[in-house]
Amino acid sequence: MKTSIILPVTATQVDQVVPFAKIVGSSRAHRLWQGQSLGVETHQAFAYAAGRGHRVPVGIGVTLAALRHPYEAALQARSLASITGHDVVLGIGPGTDEFVTALLSKPYASPLTAVREYLAILRGLLDGDQVDHAGVYHCMHGALTPMPHPPIELGLGVLRPRMARLAGLVADVAITWMTPASYVRDVLAPAVAEGAVDRQPPRLVVVVHAAVRVPGRDPYQVALNATREHLAAPHYTDMLRRAGLKVHHTQPAVGARVLVRSGTFLYGTPEEIRESVLSYHEAGVDEVILNTVGVGLTEGVPAAVADVQAMLEAM
């Protein structure tokens, strides 16, 4: 059972990653994660922390496929593994239709096909193969220059069964975000297993929003600050409705209250949060990533650091 942490801010200054890299280096936290940063670029922030002497295992959950060719993604991932000296998890997601259109002039007609091709090319390149792939969305004819590096796990961002089945087929890691433990157990884990035909199913990783109960803290406001953008996205609220939560993308404030009351947003003492983390492991999750972004946005990074440290001590 692994417990990790995620950078609870979109880094706009590279030093912001250092306190959290220090926590991973000095605690039982398994890995430091970031999502897609549109501030200081994710790979570069991790490389900076390693250059400052904090060489810790890192994960990217997820970066968006439209931002770079899979050859460039493979170069970046193996460079990061070499710089940190640890295995790296490279999670890929298709992004929203609006984001893809802004970069590529039109959305993917089939996001599943796009990411399947992307991971197939990545897999071949990182395995040292000569890749000859001419797909609907991605083309690659060539190979990486050989270079030794620690292992790289390929991940796929999943919210719903179809992408979970694809992760079972092509990924090492299925990465999900803001998903109730019951939904992981009843929907995602079976779909991942169904997709893993004649292969070991990928391990499940879930990013979980959390905050420690302290006097004067409003859990609903913290949850709203943490999840506002996700709760306004139809694909996230669709996933939550499939999990039985009464949310709608036009009402993020209502959705935030539902997340707290349902226990999807973990709020309580460090010991209570530990018990909730255990429920995810019991649902089949290999690695739980604690996300204190709501605290960071509401009260500042020092408060988010304090929460993470209290949670990890309770683990």
Short mmCIF file of C-alpha atoms in Angstrom, two decimals:
data_model
loop_
_atom_site.label_atom_id
_atom_site.label_comp_id
_atom_site.label_asym_id
_atom_site.label_seq_id
_atom_site.Cartn_x
_atom_site.Cartn_y
_atom_site.Cartn_z
CA MET A 1 0.00 0.00 0.00
CA LYS A 2 1.56 3.25 -1.18
CA THR A 3 0.72 6.81 -0.14
CA SER A 4 2.08 9.68 -2.22
CA ILE A 5 1.59 13.44 -2.44
CA ILE A 6 0.95 15.86 -5.28
CA LEU A 7 2.17 19.43 -5.64
CA PRO A 8 -0.87 21.40 -4.41
CA VAL A 9 -0.25 24.43 -6.61
CA THR A 10 0.32 25.07 -10.28
CA ALA A 11 3.92 26.18 -9.98
CA THR A 12 4.56 29.72 -11.17
CA GLN A 13 7.91 29.84 -9.39
CA VAL A 14 10.22 26.88 -9.59
CA ASP A 15 11.07 26.94 -5.87
CA GLN A 16 7.47 25.98 -5.05
CA VAL A 17 8.22 22.32 -5.79
CA VAL A 18 11.11 22.10 -3.30
CA PRO A 19 9.21 21.85 0.04
CA PHE A 20 7.19 18.93 -1.28
CA ALA A 21 10.21 17.17 -2.73
CA LYS A 22 11.78 17.53 0.72
CA ILE A 23 8.74 15.89 2.31
CA VAL A 24 8.99 12.89 -0.01
CA GLY A 25 12.70 12.61 0.65
CA SER A 26 12.28 12.66 4.41
CA SER A 27 9.04 10.72 4.95
CA ARG A 28 7.36 7.47 3.96
CA ALA A 29 5.65 9.17 1.03
CA HIS A 30 6.19 6.99 -2.02
CA ARG A 31 6.32 9.58 -4.79
CA LEU A 32 5.86 13.27 -5.65
CA TRP A 33 3.32 13.92 -8.38
CA GLN A 34 2.29 16.84 -10.52
CA GLY A 35 -0.50 17.22 -13.01
CA GLN A 36 -0.22 19.19 -16.23
CA SER A 37 1.30 22.55 -15.38
CA LEU A 38 0.67 25.53 -17.59
CA GLY A 39 3.00 27.56 -15.39
CA VAL A 40 6.49 26.19 -14.76
CA GLU A 41 6.58 23.12 -17.03
CA THR A 42 6.13 19.87 -15.10
CA HIS A 43 9.26 18.00 -16.22
CA GLN A 44 11.44 21.06 -15.68
CA ALA A 45 10.11 21.65 -12.16
CA PHE A 46 10.98 18.08 -11.19
CA ALA A 47 14.42 18.39 -12.79
CA TYR A 48 15.02 21.61 -10.84
CA ALA A 49 14.19 19.90 -7.54
CA ALA A 50 16.59 17.08 -8.40
CA GLY A 51 19.27 19.63 -9.22
CA ARG A 52 18.72 21.18 -5.80
CA GLY A 53 19.56 17.80 -4.27
CA HIS A 54 16.03 16.39 -3.86
CA ARG A 55 16.21 13.36 -6.15
CA VAL A 56 12.95 11.57 -5.40
CA PRO A 57 10.57 9.33 -7.37
CA VAL A 58 8.16 11.44 -9.43
CA GLY A 59 4.97 10.95 -11.38
CA ILE A 60 3.05 13.02 -13.92
CA GLY A 61 -0.65 12.45 -13.71
CA VAL A 62 -1.44 13.46 -16.39
CA THR A 63 0.23 15.40 -19.19
CA LEU A 64 -1.85 16.13 -22.27
CA ALA A 65 -1.04 14.31 -25.50
CA ALA A 66 -1.67 17.29 -27.77
CA LEU A 67 1.21 19.24 -26.21
CA ARG A 68 4.02 17.09 -27.60
CA HIS A 69 4.80 14.37 -30.08
CA PRO A 70 5.28 10.96 -28.42
CA TYR A 71 8.96 11.01 -29.46
CA GLU A 72 9.43 14.22 -27.49
CA ALA A 73 7.44 12.74 -24.59
CA ALA A 74 9.75 9.71 -24.53
CA LEU A 75 12.83 11.95 -24.57
CA GLN A 76 11.47 14.03 -21.68
CA ALA A 77 10.47 11.00 -19.60
CA ARG A 78 13.76 9.15 -19.86
CA SER A 79 15.68 12.39 -19.22
CA LEU A 80 13.67 12.88 -16.04
CA ALA A 81 14.36 9.28 -14.96
CA SER A 82 18.06 9.82 -15.53
CA ILE A 83 18.13 13.16 -13.71
CA THR A 84 16.21 11.94 -10.66
CA GLY A 85 17.83 8.49 -10.57
CA HIS A 86 14.41 6.93 -9.93
CA ASP A 87 11.66 5.28 -11.91
CA VAL A 88 9.14 7.72 -13.38
CA VAL A 89 5.40 7.40 -13.99
CA LEU A 90 4.39 9.17 -17.18
CA GLY A 91 0.62 9.54 -17.28
CA ILE A 92 -1.06 10.60 -20.54
CA GLY A 93 -4.52 12.08 -21.07
CA PRO A 94 -6.30 13.31 -24.20
CA GLY A 95 -7.44 16.66 -22.76
CA THR A 96 -10.75 18.37 -23.39
CA ASP A 97 -12.10 18.95 -26.89
CA GLU A 98 -11.59 22.70 -26.42
CA PHE A 99 -7.94 22.28 -25.43
CA VAL A 100 -7.17 19.92 -28.31
CA THR A 101 -8.90 22.23 -30.79
CA ALA A 102 -6.87 25.20 -29.56
CA LEU A 103 -3.66 23.31 -30.34
CA LEU A 104 -4.53 21.07 -33.29
CA SER A 105 -7.39 23.00 -34.95
CA LYS A 106 -9.97 20.28 -34.25
CA PRO A 107 -10.74 17.78 -31.47
CA TYR A 108 -9.93 14.10 -31.59
CA ALA A 109 -12.87 12.31 -33.20
CA SER A 110 -11.86 9.36 -31.02
CA PRO A 111 -9.85 10.26 -27.89
CA LEU A 112 -9.44 6.55 -27.15
CA THR A 113 -7.78 5.95 -30.51
CA ALA A 114 -5.55 8.99 -30.05
CA VAL A 115 -4.18 7.91 -26.68
CA ARG A 116 -3.94 4.25 -27.72
CA GLU A 117 -1.69 5.24 -30.64
CA TYR A 118 0.28 7.60 -28.39
CA LEU A 119 1.02 4.93 -25.80
CA ALA A 120 1.88 2.35 -28.45
CA ILE A 121 4.54 4.66 -29.87
CA LEU A 122 5.83 5.55 -26.41
CA ARG A 123 6.05 1.91 -25.42
CA GLY A 124 8.07 0.98 -28.48
CA LEU A 125 10.44 3.92 -28.16
CA LEU A 126 11.10 3.39 -24.45
CA ASP A 127 11.63 -0.33 -25.03
CA GLY A 128 14.38 0.56 -27.49
CA ASP A 129 12.49 -0.64 -30.55
CA GLN A 130 12.43 0.70 -34.07
CA VAL A 131 8.90 2.08 -34.29
CA ASP A 132 6.99 2.11 -37.57
CA HIS A 133 3.55 3.48 -36.87
CA ALA A 134 1.29 5.45 -39.19
CA GLY A 135 -1.93 5.98 -37.28
CA VAL A 136 -4.97 8.20 -37.48
CA TYR A 137 -3.47 10.80 -35.15
CA HIS A 138 0.20 9.95 -34.61
CA CYS A 139 3.04 8.89 -36.87
CA MET A 140 6.49 7.60 -35.92
CA HIS A 141 9.20 5.98 -38.00
CA GLY A 142 12.41 5.67 -36.03
CA ALA A 143 13.94 4.93 -32.64
CA LEU A 144 15.52 6.69 -29.71
CA THR A 145 19.28 6.86 -29.44
CA PRO A 146 20.15 4.21 -26.82
CA MET A 147 20.71 5.54 -23.31
CA PRO A 148 20.54 3.76 -19.93
CA HIS A 149 17.89 5.09 -17.52
CA PRO A 150 15.66 3.89 -14.65
CA PRO A 151 12.32 2.30 -15.60
CA ILE A 152 9.39 4.36 -16.86
CA GLU A 153 5.80 3.30 -16.23
CA LEU A 154 3.25 4.48 -18.76
CA GLY A 155 -0.03 5.64 -17.30
CA LEU A 156 -3.41 6.57 -18.69
CA GLY A 157 -5.87 8.97 -17.11
CA VAL A 158 -9.20 7.22 -16.58
CA LEU A 159 -12.60 8.37 -15.34
CA ARG A 160 -15.07 6.07 -17.07
CA PRO A 161 -15.22 2.40 -18.10
CA ARG A 162 -14.14 2.69 -21.76
CA MET A 163 -10.88 4.47 -20.93
CA ALA A 164 -10.38 2.10 -17.97
CA ARG A 165 -10.64 -0.88 -20.31
CA LEU A 166 -8.11 0.73 -22.64
CA ALA A 167 -5.77 1.27 -19.69
CA GLY A 168 -6.09 -2.42 -18.91
CA LEU A 169 -5.02 -3.17 -22.45
CA VAL A 170 -2.09 -0.77 -22.96
CA ALA A 171 -0.95 0.93 -19.73
CA ASP A 172 1.17 0.09 -16.70
CA VAL A 173 -0.83 2.44 -14.49
CA ALA A 174 -4.46 3.60 -14.51
CA ILE A 175 -4.62 7.06 -12.94
CA THR A 176 -7.92 8.48 -11.75
CA TRP A 177 -8.86 11.72 -10.01
CA MET A 178 -11.57 12.66 -7.50
CA THR A 179 -13.21 9.24 -7.73
CA PRO A 180 -15.11 7.70 -4.78
CA ALA A 181 -13.63 4.45 -3.46
CA SER A 182 -16.87 2.59 -4.22
CA TYR A 183 -16.70 3.69 -7.87
CA VAL A 184 -13.12 2.48 -8.14
CA ARG A 185 -14.11 -0.87 -6.64
CA ASP A 186 -17.35 -1.42 -8.56
CA VAL A 187 -16.66 0.24 -11.92
CA LEU A 188 -13.06 1.15 -12.71
CA ALA A 189 -11.22 -1.84 -11.24
CA PRO A 190 -13.44 -4.39 -13.06
CA ALA A 191 -13.14 -2.43 -16.32
CA VAL A 192 -9.34 -2.32 -16.03
CA ALA A 193 -9.26 -6.06 -15.35
CA GLU A 194 -11.56 -6.68 -18.32
CA GLY A 195 -9.19 -4.82 -20.63
CA ALA A 196 -6.11 -6.66 -19.39
CA VAL A 197 -6.38 -9.65 -21.72
CA ASP A 198 -3.47 -12.05 -21.28
CA ARG A 199 -1.43 -9.54 -19.31
CA GLN A 200 -0.94 -8.32 -15.75
CA PRO A 201 -3.54 -5.61 -15.06
CA PRO A 202 -2.08 -2.16 -14.55
CA ARG A 203 -1.92 -0.88 -11.01
CA LEU A 204 -4.55 1.64 -9.93
CA VAL A 205 -3.56 5.09 -8.71
CA VAL A 206 -6.07 7.63 -7.39
CA VAL A 207 -5.64 11.33 -6.58
CA VAL A 208 -7.72 12.16 -3.51
CA HIS A 209 -8.52 15.66 -2.26
CA ALA A 210 -8.00 16.00 1.49
CA ALA A 211 -7.82 18.53 4.31
CA VAL A 212 -7.28 18.20 8.05
CA ARG A 213 -10.09 19.37 10.31
CA VAL A 214 -8.85 22.47 12.17
CA PRO A 215 -10.73 25.20 14.06
CA GLY A 216 -12.15 27.88 11.78
CA ARG A 217 -11.64 25.97 8.56
CA ASP A 218 -14.67 25.76 6.26
CA PRO A 219 -14.46 22.36 4.54
CA TYR A 220 -17.01 23.33 1.90
CA GLN A 221 -15.03 26.39 0.83
CA VAL A 222 -11.77 24.42 0.81
CA ALA A 223 -13.42 21.70 -1.29
CA LEU A 224 -14.88 24.24 -3.71
CA ASN A 225 -11.51 25.95 -4.17
CA ALA A 226 -9.93 22.56 -4.81
CA THR A 227 -12.47 21.19 -7.25
CA ARG A 228 -14.24 24.15 -8.87
CA GLU A 229 -12.82 23.55 -12.37
CA HIS A 230 -13.38 19.80 -12.26
CA LEU A 231 -16.91 20.16 -10.94
CA ALA A 232 -17.67 22.51 -13.85
CA ALA A 233 -16.48 19.90 -16.37
CA PRO A 234 -19.26 17.63 -17.71
CA HIS A 235 -17.02 14.54 -17.96
CA TYR A 236 -16.12 14.77 -14.27
CA THR A 237 -19.67 15.31 -13.11
CA ASP A 238 -20.81 12.46 -15.34
CA MET A 239 -18.33 10.18 -13.58
CA LEU A 240 -19.54 11.35 -10.17
CA ARG A 241 -23.20 10.78 -11.11
CA ARG A 242 -22.29 7.26 -12.22
CA ALA A 243 -20.88 6.88 -8.69
CA GLY A 244 -24.25 7.90 -7.25
CA LEU A 245 -23.48 11.53 -6.33
CA LYS A 246 -26.05 14.21 -7.14
CA VAL A 247 -23.91 16.82 -8.89
CA HIS A 248 -24.21 18.91 -12.04
CA HIS A 249 -21.54 20.88 -13.89
CA THR A 250 -23.60 24.10 -13.64
CA GLN A 251 -23.52 23.99 -9.81
CA PRO A 252 -19.93 23.54 -8.57
CA ALA A 253 -20.71 24.93 -5.11
CA VAL A 254 -23.41 22.31 -4.59
CA GLY A 255 -21.06 19.67 -5.93
CA ALA A 256 -18.35 20.64 -3.44
CA ARG A 257 -20.74 20.09 -0.55
CA VAL A 258 -21.68 16.70 -1.98
CA LEU A 259 -18.00 15.73 -2.20
CA VAL A 260 -17.45 16.56 1.47
CA ARG A 261 -20.63 14.93 2.74
CA SER A 262 -20.03 11.76 0.71
CA GLY A 263 -16.45 11.41 1.91
CA THR A 264 -15.06 11.81 -1.61
CA PHE A 265 -13.28 14.92 -0.35
CA LEU A 266 -11.48 13.61 2.75
CA TYR A 267 -11.99 15.92 5.72
CA GLY A 268 -11.24 14.98 9.30
CA THR A 269 -8.45 14.25 11.72
CA PRO A 270 -5.26 12.76 10.28
CA GLU A 271 -6.33 9.43 11.76
CA GLU A 272 -9.76 9.64 10.10
CA ILE A 273 -8.11 10.49 6.79
CA ARG A 274 -5.85 7.45 7.23
CA GLU A 275 -8.92 5.22 7.56
CA SER A 276 -10.38 6.70 4.38
CA VAL A 277 -7.11 6.08 2.55
CA LEU A 278 -7.27 2.46 3.70
CA SER A 279 -10.73 2.18 2.15
CA TYR A 280 -9.20 3.05 -1.22
CA HIS A 281 -6.55 0.39 -0.82
CA GLU A 282 -9.29 -2.10 0.09
CA ALA A 283 -11.07 -1.10 -3.14
CA GLY A 284 -8.05 -2.26 -5.14
CA VAL A 285 -6.02 0.96 -5.33
CA ASP A 286 -2.25 0.44 -5.23
CA GLU A 287 -1.26 4.07 -4.65
CA VAL A 288 -3.26 6.92 -3.07
CA ILE A 289 -2.06 10.45 -3.82
CA LEU A 290 -3.02 13.02 -1.20
CA ASN A 291 -3.95 16.37 -2.74
CA THR A 292 -4.10 19.42 -0.46
CA VAL A 293 -4.61 21.95 -3.25
CA GLY A 294 -7.79 23.26 -1.59
CA VAL A 295 -5.85 24.18 1.53
CA GLY A 296 -3.08 25.70 -0.55
CA LEU A 297 -5.50 27.88 -2.54
CA THR A 298 -7.48 28.90 0.54
CA GLU A 299 -4.79 29.39 3.19
CA GLY A 300 -1.46 29.30 1.39
CA VAL A 301 1.29 26.79 0.73
CA PRO A 302 2.59 26.60 4.34
CA ALA A 303 -0.85 25.36 5.48
CA ALA A 304 -0.88 22.77 2.70
CA VAL A 305 2.59 21.60 3.78
CA ALA A 306 1.41 21.28 7.39
CA ASP A 307 -1.62 19.23 6.34
CA VAL A 308 0.45 16.86 4.21
CA GLN A 309 2.94 16.32 6.99
CA ALA A 310 0.17 15.58 9.54
CA MET A 311 -1.50 13.11 7.18
CA LEU A 312 1.74 11.29 6.40
CA GLU A 313 2.62 11.03 10.09
CA ALA A 314 -0.75 9.39 10.72
CA MET A 315 -0.09 6.87 7.95
#
